[in-house]
PDB file of C-alpha atoms in Angstrom:
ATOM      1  CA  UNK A  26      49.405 -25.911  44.797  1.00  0.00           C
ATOM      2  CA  UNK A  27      50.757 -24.892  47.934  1.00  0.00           C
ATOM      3  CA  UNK A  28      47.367 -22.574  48.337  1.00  0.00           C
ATOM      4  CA  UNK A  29      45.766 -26.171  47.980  1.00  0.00           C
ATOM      5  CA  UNK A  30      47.585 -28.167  50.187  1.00  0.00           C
ATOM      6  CA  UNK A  31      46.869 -26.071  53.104  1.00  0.00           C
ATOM      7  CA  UNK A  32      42.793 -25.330  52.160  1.00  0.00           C
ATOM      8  CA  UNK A  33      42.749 -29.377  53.023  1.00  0.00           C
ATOM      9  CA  UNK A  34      44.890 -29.120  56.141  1.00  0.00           C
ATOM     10  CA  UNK A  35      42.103 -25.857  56.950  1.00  0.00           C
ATOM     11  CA  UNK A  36      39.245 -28.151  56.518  1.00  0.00           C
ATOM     12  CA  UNK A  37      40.559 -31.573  57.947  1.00  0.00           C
ATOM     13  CA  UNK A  38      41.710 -29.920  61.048  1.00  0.00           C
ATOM     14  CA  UNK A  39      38.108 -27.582  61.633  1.00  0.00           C
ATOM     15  CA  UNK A  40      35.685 -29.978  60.207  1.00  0.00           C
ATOM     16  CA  UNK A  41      36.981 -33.435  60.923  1.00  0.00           C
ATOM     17  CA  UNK A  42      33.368 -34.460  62.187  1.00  0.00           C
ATOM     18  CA  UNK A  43      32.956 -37.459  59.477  1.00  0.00           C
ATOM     19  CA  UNK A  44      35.680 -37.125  57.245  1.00  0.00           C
ATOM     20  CA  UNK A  45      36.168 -40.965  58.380  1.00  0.00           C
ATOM     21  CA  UNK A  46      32.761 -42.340  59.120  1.00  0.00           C
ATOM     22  CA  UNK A  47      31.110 -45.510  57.335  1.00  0.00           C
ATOM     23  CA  UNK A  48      27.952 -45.042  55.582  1.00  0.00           C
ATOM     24  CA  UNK A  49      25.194 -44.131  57.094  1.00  0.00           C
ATOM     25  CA  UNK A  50      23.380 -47.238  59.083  1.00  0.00           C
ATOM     26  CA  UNK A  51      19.599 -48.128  58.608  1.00  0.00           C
ATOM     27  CA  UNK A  52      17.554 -48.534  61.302  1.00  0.00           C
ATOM     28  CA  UNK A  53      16.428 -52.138  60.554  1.00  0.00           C
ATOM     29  CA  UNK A  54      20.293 -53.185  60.785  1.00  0.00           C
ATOM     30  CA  UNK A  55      20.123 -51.000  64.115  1.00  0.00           C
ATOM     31  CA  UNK A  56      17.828 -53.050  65.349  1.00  0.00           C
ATOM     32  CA  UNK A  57      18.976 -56.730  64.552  1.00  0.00           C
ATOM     33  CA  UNK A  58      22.099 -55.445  66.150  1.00  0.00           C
ATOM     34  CA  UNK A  59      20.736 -54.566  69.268  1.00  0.00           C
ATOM     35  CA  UNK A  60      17.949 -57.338  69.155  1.00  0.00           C
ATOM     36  CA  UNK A  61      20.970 -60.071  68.492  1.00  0.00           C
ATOM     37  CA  UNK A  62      23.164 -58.887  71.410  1.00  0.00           C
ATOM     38  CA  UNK A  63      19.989 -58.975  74.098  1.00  0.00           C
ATOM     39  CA  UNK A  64      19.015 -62.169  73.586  1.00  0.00           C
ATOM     40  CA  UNK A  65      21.835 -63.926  75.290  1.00  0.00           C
ATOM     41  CA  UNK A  66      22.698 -61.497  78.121  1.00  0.00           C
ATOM     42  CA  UNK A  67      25.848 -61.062  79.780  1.00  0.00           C
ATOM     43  CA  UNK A  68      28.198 -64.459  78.035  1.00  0.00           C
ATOM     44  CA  UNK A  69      28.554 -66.888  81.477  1.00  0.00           C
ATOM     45  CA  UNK A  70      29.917 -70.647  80.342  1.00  0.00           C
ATOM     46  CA  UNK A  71      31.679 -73.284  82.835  1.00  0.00           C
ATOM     47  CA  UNK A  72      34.919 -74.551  81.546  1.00  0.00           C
ATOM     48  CA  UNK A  73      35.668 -78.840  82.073  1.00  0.00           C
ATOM     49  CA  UNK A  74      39.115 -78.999  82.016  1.00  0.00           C
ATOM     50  CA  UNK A  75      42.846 -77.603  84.046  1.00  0.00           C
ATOM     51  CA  UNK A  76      42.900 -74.203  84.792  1.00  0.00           C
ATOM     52  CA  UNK A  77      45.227 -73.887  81.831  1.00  0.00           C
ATOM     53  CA  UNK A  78      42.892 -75.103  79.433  1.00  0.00           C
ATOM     54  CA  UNK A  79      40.169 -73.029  80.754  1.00  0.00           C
ATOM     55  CA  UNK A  80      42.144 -69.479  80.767  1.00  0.00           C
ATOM     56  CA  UNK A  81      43.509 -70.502  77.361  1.00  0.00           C
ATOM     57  CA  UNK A  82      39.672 -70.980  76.237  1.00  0.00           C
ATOM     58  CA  UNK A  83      38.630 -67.799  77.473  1.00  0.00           C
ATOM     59  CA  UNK A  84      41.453 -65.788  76.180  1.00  0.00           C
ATOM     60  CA  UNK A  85      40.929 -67.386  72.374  1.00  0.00           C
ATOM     61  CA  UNK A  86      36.811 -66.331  72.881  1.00  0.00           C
ATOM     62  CA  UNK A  87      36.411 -62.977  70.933  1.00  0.00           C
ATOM     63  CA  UNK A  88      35.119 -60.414  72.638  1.00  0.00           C
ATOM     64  CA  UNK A  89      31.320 -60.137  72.564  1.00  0.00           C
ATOM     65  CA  UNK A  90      30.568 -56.643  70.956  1.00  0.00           C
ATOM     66  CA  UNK A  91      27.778 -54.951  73.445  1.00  0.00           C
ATOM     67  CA  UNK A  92      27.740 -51.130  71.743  1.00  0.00           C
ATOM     68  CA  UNK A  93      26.979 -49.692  68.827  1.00  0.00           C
ATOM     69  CA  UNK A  94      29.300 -46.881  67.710  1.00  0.00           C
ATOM     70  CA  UNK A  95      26.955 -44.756  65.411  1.00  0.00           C
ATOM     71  CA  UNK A  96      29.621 -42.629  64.053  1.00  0.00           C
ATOM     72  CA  UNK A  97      28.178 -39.214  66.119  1.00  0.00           C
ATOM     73  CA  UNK A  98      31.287 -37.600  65.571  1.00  0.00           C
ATOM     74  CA  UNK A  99      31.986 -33.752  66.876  1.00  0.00           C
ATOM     75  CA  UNK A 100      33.715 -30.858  65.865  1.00  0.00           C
ATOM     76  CA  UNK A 101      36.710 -29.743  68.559  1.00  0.00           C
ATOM     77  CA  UNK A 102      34.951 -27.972  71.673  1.00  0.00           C
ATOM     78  CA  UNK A 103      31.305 -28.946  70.343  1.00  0.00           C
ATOM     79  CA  UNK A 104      28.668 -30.678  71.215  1.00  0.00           C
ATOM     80  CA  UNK A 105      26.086 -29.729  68.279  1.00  0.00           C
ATOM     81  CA  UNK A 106      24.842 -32.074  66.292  1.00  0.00           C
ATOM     82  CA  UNK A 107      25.796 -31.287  62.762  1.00  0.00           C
ATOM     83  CA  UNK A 108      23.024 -32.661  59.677  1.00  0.00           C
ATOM     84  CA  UNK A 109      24.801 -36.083  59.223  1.00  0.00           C
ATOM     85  CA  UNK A 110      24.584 -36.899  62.865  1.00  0.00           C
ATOM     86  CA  UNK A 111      20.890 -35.890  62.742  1.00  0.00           C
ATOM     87  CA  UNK A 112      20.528 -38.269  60.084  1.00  0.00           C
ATOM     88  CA  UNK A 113      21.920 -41.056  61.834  1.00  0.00           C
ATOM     89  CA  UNK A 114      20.378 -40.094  64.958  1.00  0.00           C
ATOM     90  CA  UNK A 115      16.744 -40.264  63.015  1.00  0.00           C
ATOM     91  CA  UNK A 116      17.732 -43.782  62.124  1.00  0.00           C
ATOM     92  CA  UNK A 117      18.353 -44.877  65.844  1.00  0.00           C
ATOM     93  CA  UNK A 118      15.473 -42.956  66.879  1.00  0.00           C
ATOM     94  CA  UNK A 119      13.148 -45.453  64.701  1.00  0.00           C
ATOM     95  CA  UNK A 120      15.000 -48.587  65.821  1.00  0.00           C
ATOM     96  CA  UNK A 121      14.422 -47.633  69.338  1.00  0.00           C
ATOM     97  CA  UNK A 122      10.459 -47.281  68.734  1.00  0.00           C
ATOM     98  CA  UNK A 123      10.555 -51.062  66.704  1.00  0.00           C
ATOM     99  CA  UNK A 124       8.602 -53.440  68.706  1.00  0.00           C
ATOM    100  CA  UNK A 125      11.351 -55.656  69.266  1.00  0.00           C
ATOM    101  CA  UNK A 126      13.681 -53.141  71.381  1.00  0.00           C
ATOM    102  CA  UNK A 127      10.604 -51.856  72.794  1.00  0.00           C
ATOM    103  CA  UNK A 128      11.876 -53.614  76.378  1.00  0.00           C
ATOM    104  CA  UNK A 129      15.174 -52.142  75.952  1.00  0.00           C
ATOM    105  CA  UNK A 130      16.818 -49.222  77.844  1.00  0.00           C
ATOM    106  CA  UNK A 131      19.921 -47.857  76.427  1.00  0.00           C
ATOM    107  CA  UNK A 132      23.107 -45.557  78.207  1.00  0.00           C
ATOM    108  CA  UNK A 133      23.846 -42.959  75.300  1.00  0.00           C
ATOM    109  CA  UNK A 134      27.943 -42.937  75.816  1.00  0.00           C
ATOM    110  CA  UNK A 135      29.958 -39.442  75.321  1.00  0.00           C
ATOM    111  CA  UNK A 136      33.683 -39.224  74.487  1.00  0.00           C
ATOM    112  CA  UNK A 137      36.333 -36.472  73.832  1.00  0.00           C
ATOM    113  CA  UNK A 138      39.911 -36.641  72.255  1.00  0.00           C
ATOM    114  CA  UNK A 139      42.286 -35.486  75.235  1.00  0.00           C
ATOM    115  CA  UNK A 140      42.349 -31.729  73.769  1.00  0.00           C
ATOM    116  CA  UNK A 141      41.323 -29.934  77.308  1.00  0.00           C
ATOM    117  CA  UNK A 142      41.904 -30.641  80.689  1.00  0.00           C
ATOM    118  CA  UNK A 143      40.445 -33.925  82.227  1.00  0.00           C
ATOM    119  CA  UNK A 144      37.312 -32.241  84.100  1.00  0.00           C
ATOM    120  CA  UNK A 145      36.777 -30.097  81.084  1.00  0.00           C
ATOM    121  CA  UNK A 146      36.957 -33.026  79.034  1.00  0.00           C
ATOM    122  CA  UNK A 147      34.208 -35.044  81.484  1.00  0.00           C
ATOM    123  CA  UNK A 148      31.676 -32.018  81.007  1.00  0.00           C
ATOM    124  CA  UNK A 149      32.179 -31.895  77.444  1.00  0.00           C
ATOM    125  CA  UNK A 150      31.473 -35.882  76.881  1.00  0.00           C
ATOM    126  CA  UNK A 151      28.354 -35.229  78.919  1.00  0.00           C
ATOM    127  CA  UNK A 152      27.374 -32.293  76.693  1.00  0.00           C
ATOM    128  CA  UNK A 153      27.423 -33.988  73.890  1.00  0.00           C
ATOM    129  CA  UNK A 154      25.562 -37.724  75.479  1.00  0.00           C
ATOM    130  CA  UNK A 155      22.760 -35.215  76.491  1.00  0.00           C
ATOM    131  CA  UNK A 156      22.553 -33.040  72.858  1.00  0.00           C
ATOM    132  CA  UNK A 157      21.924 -36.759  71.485  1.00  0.00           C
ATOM    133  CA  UNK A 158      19.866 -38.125  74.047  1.00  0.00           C
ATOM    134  CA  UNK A 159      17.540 -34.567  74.075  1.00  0.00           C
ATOM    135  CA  UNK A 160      17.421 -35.007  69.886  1.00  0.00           C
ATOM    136  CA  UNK A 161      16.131 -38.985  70.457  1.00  0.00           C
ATOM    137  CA  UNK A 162      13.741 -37.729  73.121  1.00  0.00           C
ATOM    138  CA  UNK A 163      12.596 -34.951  71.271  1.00  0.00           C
ATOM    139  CA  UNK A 164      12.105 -37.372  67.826  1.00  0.00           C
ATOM    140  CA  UNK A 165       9.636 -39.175  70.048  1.00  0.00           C
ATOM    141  CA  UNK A 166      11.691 -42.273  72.029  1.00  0.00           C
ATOM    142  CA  UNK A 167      10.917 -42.175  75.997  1.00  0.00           C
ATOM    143  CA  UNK A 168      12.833 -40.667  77.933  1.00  0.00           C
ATOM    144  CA  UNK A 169      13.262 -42.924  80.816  1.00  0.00           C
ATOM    145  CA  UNK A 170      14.579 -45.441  78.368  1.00  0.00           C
ATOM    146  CA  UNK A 171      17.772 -43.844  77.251  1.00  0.00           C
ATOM    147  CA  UNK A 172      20.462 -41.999  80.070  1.00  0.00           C
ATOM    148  CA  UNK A 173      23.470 -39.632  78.782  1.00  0.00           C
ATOM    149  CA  UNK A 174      26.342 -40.561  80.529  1.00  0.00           C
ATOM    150  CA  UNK A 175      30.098 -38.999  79.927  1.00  0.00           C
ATOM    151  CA  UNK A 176      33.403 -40.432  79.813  1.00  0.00           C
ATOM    152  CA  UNK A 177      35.837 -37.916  78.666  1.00  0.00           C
ATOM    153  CA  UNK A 178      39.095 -38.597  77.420  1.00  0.00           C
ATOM    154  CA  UNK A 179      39.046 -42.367  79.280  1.00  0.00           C
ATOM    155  CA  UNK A 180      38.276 -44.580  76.402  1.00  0.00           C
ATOM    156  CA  UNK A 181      39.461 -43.258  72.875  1.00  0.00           C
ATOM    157  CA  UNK A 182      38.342 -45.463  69.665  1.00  0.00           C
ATOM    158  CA  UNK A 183      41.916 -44.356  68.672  1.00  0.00           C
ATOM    159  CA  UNK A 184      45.258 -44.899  70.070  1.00  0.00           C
ATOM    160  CA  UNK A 185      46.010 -41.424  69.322  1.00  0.00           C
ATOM    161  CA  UNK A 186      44.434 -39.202  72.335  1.00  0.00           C
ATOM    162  CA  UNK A 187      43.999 -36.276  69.491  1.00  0.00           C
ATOM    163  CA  UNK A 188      42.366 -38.033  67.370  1.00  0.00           C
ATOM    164  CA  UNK A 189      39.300 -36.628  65.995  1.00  0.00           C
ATOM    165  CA  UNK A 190      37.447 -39.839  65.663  1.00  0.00           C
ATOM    166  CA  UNK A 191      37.644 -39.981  69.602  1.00  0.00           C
ATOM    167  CA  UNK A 192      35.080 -36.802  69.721  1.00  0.00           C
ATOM    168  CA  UNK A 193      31.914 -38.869  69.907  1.00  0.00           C
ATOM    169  CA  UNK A 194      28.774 -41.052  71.083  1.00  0.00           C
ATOM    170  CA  UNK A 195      28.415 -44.380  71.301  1.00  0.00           C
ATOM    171  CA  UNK A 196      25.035 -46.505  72.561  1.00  0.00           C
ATOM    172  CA  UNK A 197      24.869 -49.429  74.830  1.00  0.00           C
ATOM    173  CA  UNK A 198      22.220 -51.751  76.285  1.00  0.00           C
ATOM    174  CA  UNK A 199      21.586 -50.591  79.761  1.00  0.00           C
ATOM    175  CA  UNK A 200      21.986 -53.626  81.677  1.00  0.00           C
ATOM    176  CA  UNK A 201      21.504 -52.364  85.257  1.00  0.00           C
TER     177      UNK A 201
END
């Protein structure tokens, strides 16, 4: 038993990469999702009413949802792309070649857990943006229309810095 116990405390702690992630999303869902959030832009309204009203508005407007979090999860100190990833990222590379995203250019977001020192960490997150953006390019989607960009430790999908979930990529519309 106790042999047992820790084989899954082995394996959870070396090979967390997607002991947690959602099934595995097709690339016509990919698509609407990105094709949905371009066609309104960046949300602008005017608000009729006190400045009261207006803030209270704005604070009861959910929040518009802008990336996609493909569940590109890493192992600790790794940027490889492990064969679920791949899968995933085969599925975004197809969306990205569908006509309708054709005129969209994406930012391919890296993240880390806060394991490692902050400048470590910042290298790492770009590591791992450019091992997916090199596997999209090299699955045939242009080049100039996605850029790897790292973040570290600065914005974990966790509140726990440690978190292995937090070890990952997520993709935005490039709006600039």
């Amino acid at each position: 038993m106790r042999l047992g116990s820790l084989a899954f405390v082995f394996t959870v702690a070396f090979f967390p990469t997607h002991a947690f992630a959602d099934p595995l999303q097709k690339s016509e869902d990919i698509v609407k999702f990105f094709d949905a959030a371009s066609e309104f832009g960046p949300p602008r309204g005017i608000c009729v009413g006190t400045e009261e009203e207006c803030n209270s508005k704005s604070k009861a407007a959910p929040a518009e949802k802008t990336s996609l979090d493909m569940l590109i999860n890493f192992g600790l100190d790794s940027a490889e792309l492990d064969a679920t990833a791949r899968a995933e990222l085969d599925e975004f590379a197809k969306a990205l070649k569908d006509s309708r995203l054709s005129t969209l250019n994406f930012v391919v977001e890296g993240h880390t857990d806060a394991s490692g020192s902050a400048d470590y960490n910042e290298g790492l997150s770009e590591r791992r943006a450019r091992s997916v953006t090199t596997f999209l390019t090299s699955n045939g989607v242009d080049p100039a229309r996605i850029k790897a960009t790292g973040l570290g430790e600065a914005n974990p999908r966790n509140p726990n810095p440690f978190d292995p979930v937090n070890r990952r990529v997520e993709m935005r519309i490039r709006t600039e």
